[in-house]
Coordinates of C-alpha atoms and ligand atoms in Angstrom, one line a residue:
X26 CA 18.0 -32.0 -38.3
X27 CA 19.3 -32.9 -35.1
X28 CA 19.8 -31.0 -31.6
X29 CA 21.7 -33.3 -28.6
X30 CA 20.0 -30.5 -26.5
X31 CA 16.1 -30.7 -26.9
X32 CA 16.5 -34.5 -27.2
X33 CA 17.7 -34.6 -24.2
X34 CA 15.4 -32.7 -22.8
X35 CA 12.5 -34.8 -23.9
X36 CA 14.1 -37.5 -22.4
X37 CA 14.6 -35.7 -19.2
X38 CA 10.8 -34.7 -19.4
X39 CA 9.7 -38.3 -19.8
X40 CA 11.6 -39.9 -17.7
X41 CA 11.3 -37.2 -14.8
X42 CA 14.0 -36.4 -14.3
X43 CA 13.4 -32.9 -15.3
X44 CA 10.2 -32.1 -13.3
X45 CA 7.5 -29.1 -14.6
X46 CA 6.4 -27.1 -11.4
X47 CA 3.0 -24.7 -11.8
X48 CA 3.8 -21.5 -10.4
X49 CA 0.6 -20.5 -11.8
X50 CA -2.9 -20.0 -9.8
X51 CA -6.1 -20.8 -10.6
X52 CA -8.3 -18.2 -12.8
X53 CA -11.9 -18.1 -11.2
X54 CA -14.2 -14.9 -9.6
X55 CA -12.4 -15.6 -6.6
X56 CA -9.2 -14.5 -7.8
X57 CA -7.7 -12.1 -5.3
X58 CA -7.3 -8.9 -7.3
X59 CA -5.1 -5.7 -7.0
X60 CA -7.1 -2.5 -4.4
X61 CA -5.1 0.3 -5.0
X62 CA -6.3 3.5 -1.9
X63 CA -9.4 4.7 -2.8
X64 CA -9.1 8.2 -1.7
X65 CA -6.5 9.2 -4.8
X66 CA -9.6 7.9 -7.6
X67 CA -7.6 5.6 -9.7
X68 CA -9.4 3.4 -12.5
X69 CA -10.1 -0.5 -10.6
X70 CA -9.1 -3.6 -12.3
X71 CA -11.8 -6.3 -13.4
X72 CA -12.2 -9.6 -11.2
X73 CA -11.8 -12.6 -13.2
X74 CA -15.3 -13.1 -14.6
X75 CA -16.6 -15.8 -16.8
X76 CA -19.9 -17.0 -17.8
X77 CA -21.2 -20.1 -19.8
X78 CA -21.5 -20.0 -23.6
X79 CA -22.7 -23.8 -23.8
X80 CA -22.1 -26.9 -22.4
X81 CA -23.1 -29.8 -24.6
X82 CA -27.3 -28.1 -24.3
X83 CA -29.3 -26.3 -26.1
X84 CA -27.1 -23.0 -26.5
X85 CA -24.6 -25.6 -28.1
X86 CA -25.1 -29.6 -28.4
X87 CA -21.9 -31.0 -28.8
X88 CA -19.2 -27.9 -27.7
X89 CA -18.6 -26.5 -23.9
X90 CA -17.2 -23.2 -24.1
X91 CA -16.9 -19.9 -21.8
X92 CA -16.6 -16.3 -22.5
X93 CA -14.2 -14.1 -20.1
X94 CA -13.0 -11.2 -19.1
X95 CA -10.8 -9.7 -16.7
X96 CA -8.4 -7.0 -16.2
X97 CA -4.5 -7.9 -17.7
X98 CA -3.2 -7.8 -14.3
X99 CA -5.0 -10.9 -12.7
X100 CA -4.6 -13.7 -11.0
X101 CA -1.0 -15.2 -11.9
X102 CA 0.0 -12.6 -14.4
X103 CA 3.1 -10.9 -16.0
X104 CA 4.1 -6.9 -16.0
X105 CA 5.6 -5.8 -19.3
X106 CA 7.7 -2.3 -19.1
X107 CA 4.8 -0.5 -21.0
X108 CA 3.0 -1.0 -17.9
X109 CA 4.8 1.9 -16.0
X110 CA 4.7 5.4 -17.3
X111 CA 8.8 5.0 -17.1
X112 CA 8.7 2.4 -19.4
X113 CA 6.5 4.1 -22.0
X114 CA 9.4 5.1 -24.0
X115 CA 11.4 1.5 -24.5
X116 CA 11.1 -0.3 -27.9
X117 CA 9.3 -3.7 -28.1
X118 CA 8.1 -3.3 -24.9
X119 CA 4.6 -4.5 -24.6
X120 CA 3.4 -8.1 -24.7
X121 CA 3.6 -8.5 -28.6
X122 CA 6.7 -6.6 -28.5
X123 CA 9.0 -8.0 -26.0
X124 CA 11.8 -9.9 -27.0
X125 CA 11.0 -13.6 -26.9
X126 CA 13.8 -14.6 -24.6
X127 CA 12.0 -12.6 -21.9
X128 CA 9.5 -15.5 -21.7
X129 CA 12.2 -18.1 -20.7
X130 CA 15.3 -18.0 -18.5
X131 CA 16.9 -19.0 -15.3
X132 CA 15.3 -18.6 -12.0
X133 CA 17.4 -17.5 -8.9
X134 CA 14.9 -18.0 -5.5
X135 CA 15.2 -16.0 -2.5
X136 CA 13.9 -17.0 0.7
X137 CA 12.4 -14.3 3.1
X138 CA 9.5 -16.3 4.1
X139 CA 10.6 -16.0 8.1
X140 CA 11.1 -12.3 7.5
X141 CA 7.3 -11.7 5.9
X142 CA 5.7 -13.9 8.5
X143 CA 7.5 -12.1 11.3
X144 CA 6.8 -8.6 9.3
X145 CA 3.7 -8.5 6.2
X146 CA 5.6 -4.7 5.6
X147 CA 9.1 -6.6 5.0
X148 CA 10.9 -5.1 2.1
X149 CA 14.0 -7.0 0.9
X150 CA 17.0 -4.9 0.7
X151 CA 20.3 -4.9 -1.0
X152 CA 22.1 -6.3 1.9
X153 CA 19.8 -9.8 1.9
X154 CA 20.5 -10.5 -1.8
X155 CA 24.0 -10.2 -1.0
X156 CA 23.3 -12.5 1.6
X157 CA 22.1 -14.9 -1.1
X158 CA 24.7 -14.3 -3.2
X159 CA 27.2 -14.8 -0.4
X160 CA 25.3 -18.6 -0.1
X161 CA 24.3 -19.7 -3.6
X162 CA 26.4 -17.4 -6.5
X163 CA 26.0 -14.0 -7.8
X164 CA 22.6 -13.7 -9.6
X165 CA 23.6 -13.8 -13.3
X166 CA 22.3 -11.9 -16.4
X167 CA 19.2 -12.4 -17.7
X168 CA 17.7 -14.5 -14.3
X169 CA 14.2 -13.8 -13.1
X170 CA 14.9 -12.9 -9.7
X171 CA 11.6 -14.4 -7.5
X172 CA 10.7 -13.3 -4.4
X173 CA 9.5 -16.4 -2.0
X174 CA 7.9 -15.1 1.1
X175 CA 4.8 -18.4 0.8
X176 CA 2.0 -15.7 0.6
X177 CA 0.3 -17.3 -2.0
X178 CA -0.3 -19.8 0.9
X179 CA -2.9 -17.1 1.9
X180 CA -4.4 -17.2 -1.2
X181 CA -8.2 -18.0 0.3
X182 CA -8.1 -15.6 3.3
X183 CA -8.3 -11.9 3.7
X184 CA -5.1 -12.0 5.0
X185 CA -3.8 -12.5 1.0
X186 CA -4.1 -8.7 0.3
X187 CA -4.2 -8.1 4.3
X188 CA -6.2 -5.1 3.6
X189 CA -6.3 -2.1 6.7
X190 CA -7.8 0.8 6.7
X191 CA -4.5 2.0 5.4
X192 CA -3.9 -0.4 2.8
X193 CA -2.5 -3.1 1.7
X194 CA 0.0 -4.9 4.1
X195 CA 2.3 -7.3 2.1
X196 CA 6.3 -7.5 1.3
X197 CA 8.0 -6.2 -1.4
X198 CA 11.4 -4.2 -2.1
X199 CA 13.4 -1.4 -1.3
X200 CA 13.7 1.0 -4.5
X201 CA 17.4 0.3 -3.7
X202 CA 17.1 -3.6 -4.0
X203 CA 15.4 -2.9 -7.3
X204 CA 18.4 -0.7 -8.6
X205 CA 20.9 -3.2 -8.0
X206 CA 18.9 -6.4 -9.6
X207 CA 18.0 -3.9 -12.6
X208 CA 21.3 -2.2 -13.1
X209 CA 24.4 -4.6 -11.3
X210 CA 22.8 -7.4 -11.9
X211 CA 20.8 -6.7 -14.9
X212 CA 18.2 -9.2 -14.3
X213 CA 15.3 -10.2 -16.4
X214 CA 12.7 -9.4 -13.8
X215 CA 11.0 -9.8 -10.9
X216 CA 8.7 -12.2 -9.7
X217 CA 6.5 -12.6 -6.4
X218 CA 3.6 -14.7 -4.8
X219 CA 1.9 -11.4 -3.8
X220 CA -1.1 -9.6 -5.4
X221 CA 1.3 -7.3 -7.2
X222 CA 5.2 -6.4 -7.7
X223 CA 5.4 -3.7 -5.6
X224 CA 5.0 -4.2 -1.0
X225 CA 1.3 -3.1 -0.3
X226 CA 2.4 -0.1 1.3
X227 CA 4.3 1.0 -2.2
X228 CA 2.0 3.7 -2.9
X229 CA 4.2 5.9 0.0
X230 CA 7.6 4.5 -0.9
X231 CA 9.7 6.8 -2.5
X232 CA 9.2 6.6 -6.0
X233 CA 5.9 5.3 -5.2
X234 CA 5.5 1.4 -6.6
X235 CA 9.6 1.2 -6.7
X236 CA 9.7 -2.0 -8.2
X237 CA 7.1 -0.7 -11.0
X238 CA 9.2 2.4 -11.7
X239 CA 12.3 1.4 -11.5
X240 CA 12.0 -2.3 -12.9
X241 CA 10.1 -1.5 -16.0
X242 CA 12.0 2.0 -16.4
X243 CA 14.7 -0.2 -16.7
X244 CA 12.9 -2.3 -19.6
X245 CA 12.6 -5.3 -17.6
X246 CA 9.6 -7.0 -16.4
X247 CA 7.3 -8.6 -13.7
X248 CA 5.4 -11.7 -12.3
X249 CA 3.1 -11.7 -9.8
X250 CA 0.7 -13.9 -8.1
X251 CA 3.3 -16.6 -8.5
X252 CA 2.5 -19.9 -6.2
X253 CA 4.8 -22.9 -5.5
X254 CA 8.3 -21.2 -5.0
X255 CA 8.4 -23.1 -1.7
X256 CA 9.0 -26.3 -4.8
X257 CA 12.1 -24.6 -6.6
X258 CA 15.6 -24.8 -5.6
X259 CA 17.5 -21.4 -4.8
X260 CA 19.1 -21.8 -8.1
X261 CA 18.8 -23.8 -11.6
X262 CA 15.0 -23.5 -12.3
X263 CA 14.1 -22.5 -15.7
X264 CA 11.0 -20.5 -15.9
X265 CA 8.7 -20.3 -19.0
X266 CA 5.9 -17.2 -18.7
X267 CA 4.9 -16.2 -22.2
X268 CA 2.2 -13.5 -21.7
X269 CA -1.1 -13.6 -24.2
X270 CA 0.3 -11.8 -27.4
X271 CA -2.5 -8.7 -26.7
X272 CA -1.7 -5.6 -28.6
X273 CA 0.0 -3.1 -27.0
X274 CA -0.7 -5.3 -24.0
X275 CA 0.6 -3.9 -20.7
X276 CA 0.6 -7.8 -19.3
X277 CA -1.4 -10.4 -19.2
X278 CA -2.6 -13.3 -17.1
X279 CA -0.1 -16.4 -17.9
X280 CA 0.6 -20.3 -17.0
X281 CA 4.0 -20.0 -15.4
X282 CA 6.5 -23.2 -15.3
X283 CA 9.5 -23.8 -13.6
X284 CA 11.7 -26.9 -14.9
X285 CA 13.9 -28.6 -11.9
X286 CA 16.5 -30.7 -12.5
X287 CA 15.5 -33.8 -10.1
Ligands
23J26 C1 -1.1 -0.5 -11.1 C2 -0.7 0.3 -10.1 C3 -0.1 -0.2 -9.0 C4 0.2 -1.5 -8.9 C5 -0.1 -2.4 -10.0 C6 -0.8 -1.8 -11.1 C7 0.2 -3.8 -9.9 O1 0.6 -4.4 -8.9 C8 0.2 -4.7 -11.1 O2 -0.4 -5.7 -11.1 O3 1.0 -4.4 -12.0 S1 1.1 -2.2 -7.5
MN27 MN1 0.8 -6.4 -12.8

């Protein structure tokens, strides 16, 4: 059997003229990880952590191999709706549930790296997707929807999760923003270069974590810790993010590609 379609591809691959961009970070102890405020109690999230089994020695002559562990939200890493307590209730919605054309689909990019730098609380609103949309299209069905403010630049320095004495001080969304991308535009998900989905500040938005609630309430999904938007075009990436197939997973860290048309 024949398909015109993932021949071509191949050839696009090979010949470059499709490029493959890693929107992924790297997995080591350094990996910045999610604080959620202390004074409320809630459970913490492991670091990446990874220690030696062998290394062509004594523990193991001709094999190198770690063990590892970590909590499913690090590092580059994907949000399924079981995550939220509004998604609890949605069929096939963990990461050996979901739907496999989750794990691939268009990319539409939005640009509010002048508006984080100017303000780390910035929270993108229904008026500057329109914005986009006025420039580059309506978003369409099914897109990922990725949020490029170049934090992952920080990625290295405390001013990644910028954390005060009040919290966390990194973009994110208006509930409202989330509402339209979920319910006009039905999009696929969200994804951002910060620490989590939601702005730093999320635990006083109202719902607290908007993009949480209302994103996986509407079965649709997240990536964060995403790197190397600054690479992809506002429109015509293809992103592939299959998360680890963990059962009843609530996410999982994943290798996240774009494909750009040259
Ligand atoms: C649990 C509670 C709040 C948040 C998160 C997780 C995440 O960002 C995450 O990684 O899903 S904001
Ligand atoms: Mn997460």
């Amino acid at each position: 059997m024949s398909n015109s379609v993932l021949t071509d591809l191949v050839q696009s691959l090979a010949s470059g003229s499709i490029k493959i961009v890693d929107l992924s970070g790297t997995l080591e102890p350094d990996t910045p990880t999610l604080q959620l405020p202390e004074e409320f109690g809630w459970g913490k999230s492991w670091p990446f952590h990874i220690e030696e089994i062998s290394r062509y020695n004594e523990k193991g002559p001709a094999w190198y191999w770690n063990n590892f562990k970590c909590g499913e939200h690090t590092g580059t890493h994907f949000d399924a709706p079981i995550h939220w307590v509004t998604g609890k209730d949605h069929e096939n919605h963990a990461t050996d549930t979901l739907p496999l054309d989750n794990f691939i689909g268009p990319a539409c990019v939005i640009d509010a790296t002048a508006e984080s730098a100017a303000d780390p609380d910035f929270l993108m609103t229904v008026e500057f997707v329109q914005a986009w949309e006025a420039q580059h299209g309506e978003i369409e069905p099914d897109s990922w929807v990725l949020f490029r403010s170049d934090w992952s630049k920080k990625i290295g320095s405390d001013d990644y999760l910028n954390m005060h004495d009040d919290g966390g001080h990194t973009p994110g969304w208006e509930p409202d923003t989330i509402i339209f991308l979920a319910e006009e535009r039905n999009v696929r998900g969200v994804g951002v270069e910060t620490v989590g989905t939601d702005a730093g500040q999320a635990s006083g938005q109202e719902p607290m974590f908007p993009c949480h609630n209302l994103m996986h309430g509407a079965n649709k999904c997240g990536l964060a810790s995403l790197k190397n938007l600054d690479q992809l075009p506002p429109k015509g990436a293809v992103i592939i993010a299959p998360p680890l197939k963990i059962r009843e997973g609530s996410g999982s860290p994943t290798r996240v590609l774009a494909l750009v048309a040259e």
